[in-house]
Coordinates of C-alpha atoms and ligand atoms in Angstrom, one line a residue:
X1 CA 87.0 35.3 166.9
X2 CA 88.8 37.5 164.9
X3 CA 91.9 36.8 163.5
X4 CA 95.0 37.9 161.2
X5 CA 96.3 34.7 159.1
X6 CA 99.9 34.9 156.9
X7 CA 99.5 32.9 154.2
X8 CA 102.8 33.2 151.9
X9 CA 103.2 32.2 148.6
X10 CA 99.1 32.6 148.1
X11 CA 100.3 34.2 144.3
X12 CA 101.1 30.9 143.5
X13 CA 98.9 27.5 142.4
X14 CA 98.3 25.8 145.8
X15 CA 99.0 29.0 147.8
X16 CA 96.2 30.8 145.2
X17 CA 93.8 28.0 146.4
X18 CA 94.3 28.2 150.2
X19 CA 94.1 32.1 150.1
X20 CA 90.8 31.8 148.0
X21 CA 89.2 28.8 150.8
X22 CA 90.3 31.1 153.5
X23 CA 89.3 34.0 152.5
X24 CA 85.4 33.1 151.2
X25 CA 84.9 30.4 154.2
X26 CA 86.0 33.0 157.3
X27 CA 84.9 36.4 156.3
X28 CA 86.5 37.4 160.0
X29 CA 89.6 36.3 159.4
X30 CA 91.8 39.0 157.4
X31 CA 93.9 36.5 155.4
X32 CA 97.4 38.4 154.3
X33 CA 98.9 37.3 151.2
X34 CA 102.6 37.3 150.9
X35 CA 104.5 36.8 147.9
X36 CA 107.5 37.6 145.7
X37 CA 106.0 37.3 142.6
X38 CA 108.5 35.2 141.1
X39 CA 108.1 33.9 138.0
X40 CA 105.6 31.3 139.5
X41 CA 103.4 34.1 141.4
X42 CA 101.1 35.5 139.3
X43 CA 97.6 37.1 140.7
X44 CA 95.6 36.2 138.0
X45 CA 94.8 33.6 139.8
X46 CA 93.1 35.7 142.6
X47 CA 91.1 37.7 140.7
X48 CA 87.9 36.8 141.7
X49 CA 88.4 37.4 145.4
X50 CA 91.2 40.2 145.2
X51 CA 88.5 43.2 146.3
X52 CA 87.3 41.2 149.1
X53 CA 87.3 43.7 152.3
X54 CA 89.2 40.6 154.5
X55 CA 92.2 39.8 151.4
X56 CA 95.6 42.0 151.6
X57 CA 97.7 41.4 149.3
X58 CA 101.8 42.1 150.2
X59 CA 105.1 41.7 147.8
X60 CA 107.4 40.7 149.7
X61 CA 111.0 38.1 150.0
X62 CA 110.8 35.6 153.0
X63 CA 114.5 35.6 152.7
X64 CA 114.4 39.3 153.8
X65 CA 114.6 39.4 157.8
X66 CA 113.7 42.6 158.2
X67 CA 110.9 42.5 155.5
X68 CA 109.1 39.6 157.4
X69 CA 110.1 41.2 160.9
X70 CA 107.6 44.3 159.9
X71 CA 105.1 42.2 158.2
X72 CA 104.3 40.7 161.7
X73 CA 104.6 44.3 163.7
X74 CA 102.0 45.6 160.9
X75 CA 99.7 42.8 160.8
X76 CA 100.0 41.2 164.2
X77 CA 99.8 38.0 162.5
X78 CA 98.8 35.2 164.8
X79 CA 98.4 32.5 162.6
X80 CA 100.6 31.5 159.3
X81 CA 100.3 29.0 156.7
X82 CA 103.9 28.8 154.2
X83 CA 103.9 27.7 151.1
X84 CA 106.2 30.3 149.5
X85 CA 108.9 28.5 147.9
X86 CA 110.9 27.3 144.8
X87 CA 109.1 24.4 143.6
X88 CA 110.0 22.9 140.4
X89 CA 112.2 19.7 140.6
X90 CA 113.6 20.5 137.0
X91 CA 114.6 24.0 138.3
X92 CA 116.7 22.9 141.2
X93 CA 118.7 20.6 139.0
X94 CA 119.8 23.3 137.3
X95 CA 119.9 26.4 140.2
X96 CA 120.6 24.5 143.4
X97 CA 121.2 27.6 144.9
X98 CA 118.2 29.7 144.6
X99 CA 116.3 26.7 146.1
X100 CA 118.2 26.8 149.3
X101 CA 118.0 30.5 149.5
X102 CA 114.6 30.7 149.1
X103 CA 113.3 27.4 150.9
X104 CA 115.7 26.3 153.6
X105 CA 116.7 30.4 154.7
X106 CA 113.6 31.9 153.8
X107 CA 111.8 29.0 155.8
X108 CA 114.4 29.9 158.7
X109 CA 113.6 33.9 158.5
X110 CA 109.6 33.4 159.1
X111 CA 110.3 31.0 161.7
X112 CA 112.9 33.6 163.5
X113 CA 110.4 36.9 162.5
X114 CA 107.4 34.8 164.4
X115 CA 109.4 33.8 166.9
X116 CA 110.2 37.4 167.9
X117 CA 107.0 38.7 167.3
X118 CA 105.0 35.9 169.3
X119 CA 108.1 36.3 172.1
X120 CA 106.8 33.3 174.1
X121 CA 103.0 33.7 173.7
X122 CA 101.8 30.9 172.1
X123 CA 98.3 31.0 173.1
X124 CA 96.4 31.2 169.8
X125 CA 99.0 31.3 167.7
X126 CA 100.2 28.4 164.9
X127 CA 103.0 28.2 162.3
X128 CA 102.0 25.7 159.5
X129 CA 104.9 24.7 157.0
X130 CA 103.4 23.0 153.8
X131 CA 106.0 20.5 152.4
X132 CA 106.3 17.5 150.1
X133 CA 106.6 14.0 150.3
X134 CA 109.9 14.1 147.9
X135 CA 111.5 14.3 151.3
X136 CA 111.1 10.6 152.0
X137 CA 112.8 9.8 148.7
X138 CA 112.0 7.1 146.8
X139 CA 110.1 3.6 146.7
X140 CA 110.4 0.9 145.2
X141 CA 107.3 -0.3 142.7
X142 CA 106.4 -2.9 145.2
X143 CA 108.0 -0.6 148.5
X144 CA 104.6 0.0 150.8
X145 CA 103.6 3.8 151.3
X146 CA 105.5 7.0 153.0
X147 CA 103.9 7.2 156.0
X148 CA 105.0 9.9 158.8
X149 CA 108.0 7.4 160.4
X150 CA 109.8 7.0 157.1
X151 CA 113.1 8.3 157.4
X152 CA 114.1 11.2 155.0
X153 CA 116.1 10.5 152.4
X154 CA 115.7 13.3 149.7
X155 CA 117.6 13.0 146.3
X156 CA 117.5 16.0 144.3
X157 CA 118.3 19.9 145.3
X158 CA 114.3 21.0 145.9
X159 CA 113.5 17.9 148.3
X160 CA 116.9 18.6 150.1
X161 CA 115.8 22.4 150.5
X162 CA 112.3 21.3 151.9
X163 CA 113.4 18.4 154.1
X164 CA 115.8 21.1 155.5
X165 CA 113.3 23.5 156.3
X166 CA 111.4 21.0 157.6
X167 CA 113.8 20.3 159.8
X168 CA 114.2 24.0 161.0
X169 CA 110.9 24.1 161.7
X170 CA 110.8 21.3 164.0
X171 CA 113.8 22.6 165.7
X172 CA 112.0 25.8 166.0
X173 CA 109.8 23.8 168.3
X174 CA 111.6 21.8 170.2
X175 CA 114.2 24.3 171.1
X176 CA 112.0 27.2 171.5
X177 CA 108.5 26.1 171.5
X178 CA 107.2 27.5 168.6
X179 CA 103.7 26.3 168.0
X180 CA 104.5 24.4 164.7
X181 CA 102.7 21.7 162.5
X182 CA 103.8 19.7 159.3
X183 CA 102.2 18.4 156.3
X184 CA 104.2 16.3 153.7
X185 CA 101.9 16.3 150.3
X186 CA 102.0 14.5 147.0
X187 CA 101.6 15.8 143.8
X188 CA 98.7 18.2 143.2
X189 CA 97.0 18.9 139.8
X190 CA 94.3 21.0 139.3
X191 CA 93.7 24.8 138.1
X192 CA 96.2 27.7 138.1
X193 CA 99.3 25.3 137.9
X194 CA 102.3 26.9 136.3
X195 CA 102.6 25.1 133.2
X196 CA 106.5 23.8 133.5
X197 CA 104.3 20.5 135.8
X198 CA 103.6 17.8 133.7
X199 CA 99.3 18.0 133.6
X200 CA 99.3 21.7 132.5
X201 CA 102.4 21.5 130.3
X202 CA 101.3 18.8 128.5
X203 CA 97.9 20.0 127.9
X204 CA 98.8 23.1 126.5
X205 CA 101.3 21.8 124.2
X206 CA 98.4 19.3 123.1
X207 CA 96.6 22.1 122.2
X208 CA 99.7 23.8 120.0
X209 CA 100.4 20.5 118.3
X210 CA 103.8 20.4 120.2
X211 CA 105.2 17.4 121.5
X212 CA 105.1 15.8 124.9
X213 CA 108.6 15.4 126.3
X214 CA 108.2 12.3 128.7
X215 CA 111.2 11.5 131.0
X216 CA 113.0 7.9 130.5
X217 CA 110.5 5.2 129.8
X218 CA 107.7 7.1 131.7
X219 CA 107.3 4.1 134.3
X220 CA 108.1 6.4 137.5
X221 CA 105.0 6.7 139.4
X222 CA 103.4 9.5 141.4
X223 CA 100.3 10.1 143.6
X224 CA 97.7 12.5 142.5
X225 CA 95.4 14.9 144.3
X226 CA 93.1 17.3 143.4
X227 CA 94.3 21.0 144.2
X228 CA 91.2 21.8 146.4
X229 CA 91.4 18.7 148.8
X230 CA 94.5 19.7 149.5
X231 CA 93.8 23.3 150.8
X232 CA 90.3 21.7 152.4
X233 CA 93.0 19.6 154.4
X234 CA 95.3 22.3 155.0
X235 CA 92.1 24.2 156.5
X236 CA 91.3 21.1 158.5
X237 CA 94.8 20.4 160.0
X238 CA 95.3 25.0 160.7
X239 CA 92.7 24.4 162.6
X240 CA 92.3 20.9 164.5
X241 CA 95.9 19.2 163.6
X242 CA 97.7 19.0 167.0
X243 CA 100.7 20.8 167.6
X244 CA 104.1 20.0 166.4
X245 CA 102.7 17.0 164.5
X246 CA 103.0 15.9 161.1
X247 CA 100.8 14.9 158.5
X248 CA 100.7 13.0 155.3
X249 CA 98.5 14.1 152.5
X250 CA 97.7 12.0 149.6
X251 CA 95.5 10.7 147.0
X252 CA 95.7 7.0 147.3
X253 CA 95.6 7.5 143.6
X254 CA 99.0 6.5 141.5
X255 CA 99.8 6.8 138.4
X256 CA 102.4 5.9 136.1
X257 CA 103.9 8.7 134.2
X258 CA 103.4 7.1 130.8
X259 CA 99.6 6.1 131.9
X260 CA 98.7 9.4 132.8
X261 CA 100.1 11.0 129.9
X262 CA 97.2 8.6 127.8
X263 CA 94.7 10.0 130.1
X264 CA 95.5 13.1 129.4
X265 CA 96.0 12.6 125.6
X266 CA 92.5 11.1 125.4
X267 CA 90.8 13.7 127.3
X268 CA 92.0 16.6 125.5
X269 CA 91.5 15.2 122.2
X270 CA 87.8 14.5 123.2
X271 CA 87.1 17.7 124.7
X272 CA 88.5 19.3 121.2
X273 CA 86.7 17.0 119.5
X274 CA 89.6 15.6 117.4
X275 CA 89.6 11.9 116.5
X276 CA 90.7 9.4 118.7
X277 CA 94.5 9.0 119.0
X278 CA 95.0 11.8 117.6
X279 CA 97.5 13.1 119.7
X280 CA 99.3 9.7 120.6
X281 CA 101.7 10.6 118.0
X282 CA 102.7 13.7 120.1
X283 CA 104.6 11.3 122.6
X284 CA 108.0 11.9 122.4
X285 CA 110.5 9.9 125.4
X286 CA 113.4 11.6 126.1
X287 CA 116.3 11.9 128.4
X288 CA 115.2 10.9 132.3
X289 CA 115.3 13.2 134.6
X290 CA 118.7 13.4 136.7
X291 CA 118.3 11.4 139.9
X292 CA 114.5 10.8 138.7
X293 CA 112.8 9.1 141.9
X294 CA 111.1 5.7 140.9
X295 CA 107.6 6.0 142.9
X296 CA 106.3 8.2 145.6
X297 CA 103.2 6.8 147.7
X298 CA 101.6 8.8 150.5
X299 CA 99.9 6.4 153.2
X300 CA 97.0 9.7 154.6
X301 CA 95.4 7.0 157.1
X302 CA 96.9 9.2 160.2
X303 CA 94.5 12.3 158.8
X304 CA 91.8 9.9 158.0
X305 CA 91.5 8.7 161.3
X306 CA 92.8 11.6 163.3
X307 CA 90.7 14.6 161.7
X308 CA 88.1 12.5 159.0
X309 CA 89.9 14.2 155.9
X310 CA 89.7 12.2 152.6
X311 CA 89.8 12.7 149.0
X312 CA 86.7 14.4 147.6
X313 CA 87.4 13.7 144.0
X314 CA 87.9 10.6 142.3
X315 CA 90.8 11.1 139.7
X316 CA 88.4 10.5 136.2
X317 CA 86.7 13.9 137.6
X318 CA 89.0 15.5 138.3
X319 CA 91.5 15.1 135.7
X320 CA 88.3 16.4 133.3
X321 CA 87.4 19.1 135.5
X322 CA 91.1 20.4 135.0
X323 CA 91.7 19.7 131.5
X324 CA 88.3 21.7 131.0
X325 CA 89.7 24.0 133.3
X326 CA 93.0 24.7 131.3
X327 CA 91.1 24.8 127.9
X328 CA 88.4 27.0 128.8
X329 CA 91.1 29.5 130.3
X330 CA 93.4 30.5 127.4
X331 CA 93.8 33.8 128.0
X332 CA 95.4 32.9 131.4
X333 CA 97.6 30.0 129.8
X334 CA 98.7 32.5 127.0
X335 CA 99.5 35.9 129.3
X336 CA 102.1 33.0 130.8
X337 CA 103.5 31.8 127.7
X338 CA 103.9 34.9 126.2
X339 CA 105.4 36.5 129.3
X340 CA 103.0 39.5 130.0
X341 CA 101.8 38.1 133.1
X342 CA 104.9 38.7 134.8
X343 CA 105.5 42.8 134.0
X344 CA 101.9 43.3 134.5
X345 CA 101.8 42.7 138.2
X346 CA 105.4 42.7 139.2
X347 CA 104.6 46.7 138.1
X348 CA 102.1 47.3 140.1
X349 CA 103.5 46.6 144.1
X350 CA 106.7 48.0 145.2
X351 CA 108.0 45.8 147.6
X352 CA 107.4 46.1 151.4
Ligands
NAD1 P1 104.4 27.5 143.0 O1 105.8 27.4 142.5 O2 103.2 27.4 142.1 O3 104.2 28.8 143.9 C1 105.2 29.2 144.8 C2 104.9 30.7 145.2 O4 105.9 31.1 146.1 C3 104.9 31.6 144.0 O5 103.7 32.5 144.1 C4 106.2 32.4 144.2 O6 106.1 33.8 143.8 C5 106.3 32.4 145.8 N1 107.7 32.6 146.2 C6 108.8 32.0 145.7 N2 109.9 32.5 146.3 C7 109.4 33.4 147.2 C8 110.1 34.2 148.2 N3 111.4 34.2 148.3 N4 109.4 35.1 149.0 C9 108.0 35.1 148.8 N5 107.3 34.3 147.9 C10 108.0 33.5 147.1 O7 104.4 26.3 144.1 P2 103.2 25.3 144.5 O8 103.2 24.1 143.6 O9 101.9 26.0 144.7 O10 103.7 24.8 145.9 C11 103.4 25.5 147.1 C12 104.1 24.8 148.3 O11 103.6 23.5 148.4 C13 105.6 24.7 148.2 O12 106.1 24.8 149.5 C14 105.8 23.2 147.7 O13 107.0 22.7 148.1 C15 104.6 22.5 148.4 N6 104.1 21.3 147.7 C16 103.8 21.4 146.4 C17 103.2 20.2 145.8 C18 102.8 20.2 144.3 O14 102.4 19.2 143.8 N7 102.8 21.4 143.6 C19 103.1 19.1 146.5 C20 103.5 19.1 147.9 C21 104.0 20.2 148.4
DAU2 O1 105.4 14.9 145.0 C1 105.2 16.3 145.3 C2 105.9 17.2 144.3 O2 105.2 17.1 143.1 C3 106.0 18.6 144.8 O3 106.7 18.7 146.0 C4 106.7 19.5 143.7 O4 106.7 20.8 144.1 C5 105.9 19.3 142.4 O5 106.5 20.0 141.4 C6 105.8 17.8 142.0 O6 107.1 17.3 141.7 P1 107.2 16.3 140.4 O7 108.7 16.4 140.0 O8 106.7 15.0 140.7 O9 106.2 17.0 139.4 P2 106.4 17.3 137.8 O10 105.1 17.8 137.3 O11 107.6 18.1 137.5 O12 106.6 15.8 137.2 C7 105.7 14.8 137.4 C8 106.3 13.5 136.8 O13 106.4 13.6 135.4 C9 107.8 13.2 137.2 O14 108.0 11.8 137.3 C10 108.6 13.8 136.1 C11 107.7 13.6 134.9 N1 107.8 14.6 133.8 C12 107.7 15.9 134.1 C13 107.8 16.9 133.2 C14 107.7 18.3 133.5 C15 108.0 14.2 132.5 O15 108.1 13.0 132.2 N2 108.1 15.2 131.5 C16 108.0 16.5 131.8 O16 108.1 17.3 130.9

């Protein structure tokens, strides 16, 4: 069966691995890439599927009504999978604003554009929001796992804009019964993360000798998962997750902060073949985070047992296969740091 599938934010690092599962895996589907191209989106990080006969790409604002209102005329979307948003904790500290502009009321206009367009017709159609597990706020070290009951209780200006859209998007289903599902994620590492995230940001400063700015004592704790088993359960739940559910995704996998950062350390300094400890010295702690959240643990026994999804990777592997990743690509890493990335492409699409 053929189908059209809206996937927005696919410019960016999880979105850019959804699009590329989606589009090599169902050759039938067209997949339709929306994005800003903010200073996140960049399509580098499509290039090796961007001629593919089923891929579209589309610049576009989810905060613009009328934008997403002729997306769905055009493309007759049926099924969509957002991600689009603002993303970076540190970011919404500083610009609460653009965070709610862009997550909770561009959320609220692709939820009102596929409304209209689906106009009561559900049959085939789905509306996935991707969100985080910041919504559920913060546990204690010994405080159990977030599971899909835990109340929301978000602390800093992103998780607020997410739990509010994911709100909306509930709503959306109960009061008009839009075809919805959930997923609530931890933190993702892997290739083609924008390096202001800790793994790719620390790594590349490794590599310039500059140092690694860790917030407070580096005790807070956060679950890991590997980029790709996130979009493998993101294809899983699109297409077997039942309807206005939610989901937790995680890695059973914590780490804290400081911990990592030695993983990290020791990694790059042996894939460089520098001495050992080396780079210790780069460790710099510095003023916490505003509002920093102690631990976040995802409990992802409801996918395991409901769908069969688990971790592929285990975290020694992956964390190698990134910082490999990262080092082997430094022509990607340096068109970001020096800018270029973002007149290059932002030149090329006029905006629909
Ligand atoms: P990212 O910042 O790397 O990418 C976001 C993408 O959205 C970019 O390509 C950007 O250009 C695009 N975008 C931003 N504003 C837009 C707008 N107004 N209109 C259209 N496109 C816009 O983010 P990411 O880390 O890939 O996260 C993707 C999604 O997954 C987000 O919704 C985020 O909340 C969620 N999430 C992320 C993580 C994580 O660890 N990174 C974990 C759980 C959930
Ligand atoms: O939990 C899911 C969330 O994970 C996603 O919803 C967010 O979009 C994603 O950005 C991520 O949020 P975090 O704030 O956990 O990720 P970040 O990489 O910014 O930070 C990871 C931890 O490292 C956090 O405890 C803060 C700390 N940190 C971060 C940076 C950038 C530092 O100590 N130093 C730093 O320079």
């Amino acid at each position: 069966m053929k189908r059209t599938i809206l996937i927005t934010g696919g410019a960016g690092f999880i979105g850019s691995h959804v699009v590329r599962l989606f589009v090599t895996k169902y050759p039938d589907y067209r997949i339709v890439n929306l994005d800003k191209l903010t200073y996140a989106g960049n399509l580098a990080n499509l290039r090796d599927i961007e001629e593919r006969p089923n891929y579209t790409f589309v610049r576009g604002d989810i905060c613009d009504l009328e934008a997403m209102r002729e997306l769905f005329r055009r493309y007759d979307i049926d099924g969509v999978i957002h991600l689009a948003a603002e993303s970076h904790v540190d970011r919404s500290i500083k610009d609460p604003f653009t965070f709610a502009r862009t997550n909770v009321l561009g959320t609220l206009s692709l939820l009102q554009a596929a409304r209209e367009h689906w106009n009561g017709d559900w049959e085939g159609k789905r509306f996935y929001h991707i969100s985080t597990d910041e919504v559920y706020g913060a546990l204690e070290m010994d405080g159990g796992f977030f599971t899909e009951t835990t109340r929301y209780d978000p602390h800093s200006p992103y998780s607020a804009s997410k739990a509010s859209s994911d709100h909306f998007v509930r709503a959306f289903h109960d009061t008009y019964g839009l075809p919805v599902v959930v997923t609530n994620c931890s933190n993702n590492y892997g290739p083609y993360q924008f390096p202001e995230k800790l793994i790719p940001l620390f790594i590349n400063n490794i590599r310039h000798r500059k140092p690694l700015p860790v917030y407070g004592k580096g005790e807070n704790v956060r679950d890991w998962l590997y980029v790709e088993d996130h979009a493998r359960a993101i294809d899983l739940i699109f297409h077997k997750g039942k309807t206005a559910e939610t989901y937790n995704i995680g890695g059973f996998n914590e780490w804290r902060n400081i911990d990592l950062v030695r993983v990290i350390v020791r990694t790059v300094d042996r894939l460089l073949g520098n001495p050992e400890g080396t780079s210790e010295k780069l460790i710099t702690f510095v003023t916490d985070r505003a509002g920093h959240d102690l631990r976040y643990a995802i409990d992802s026994s409801k996918l395991k047992n409901e769908l069969g999804w688990e971790p592929s990777l285990q975290f020694e592997e992956g964390i190698e296969k990134t910082v490999r990743w990262y080092l082997d690509n430094q022509p990607w890493m340096d068109s970001i740091t020096s800018g270029e990335y973002e007149d290059y492409y932002r030149k090329m699409y006029e905006f629909l």
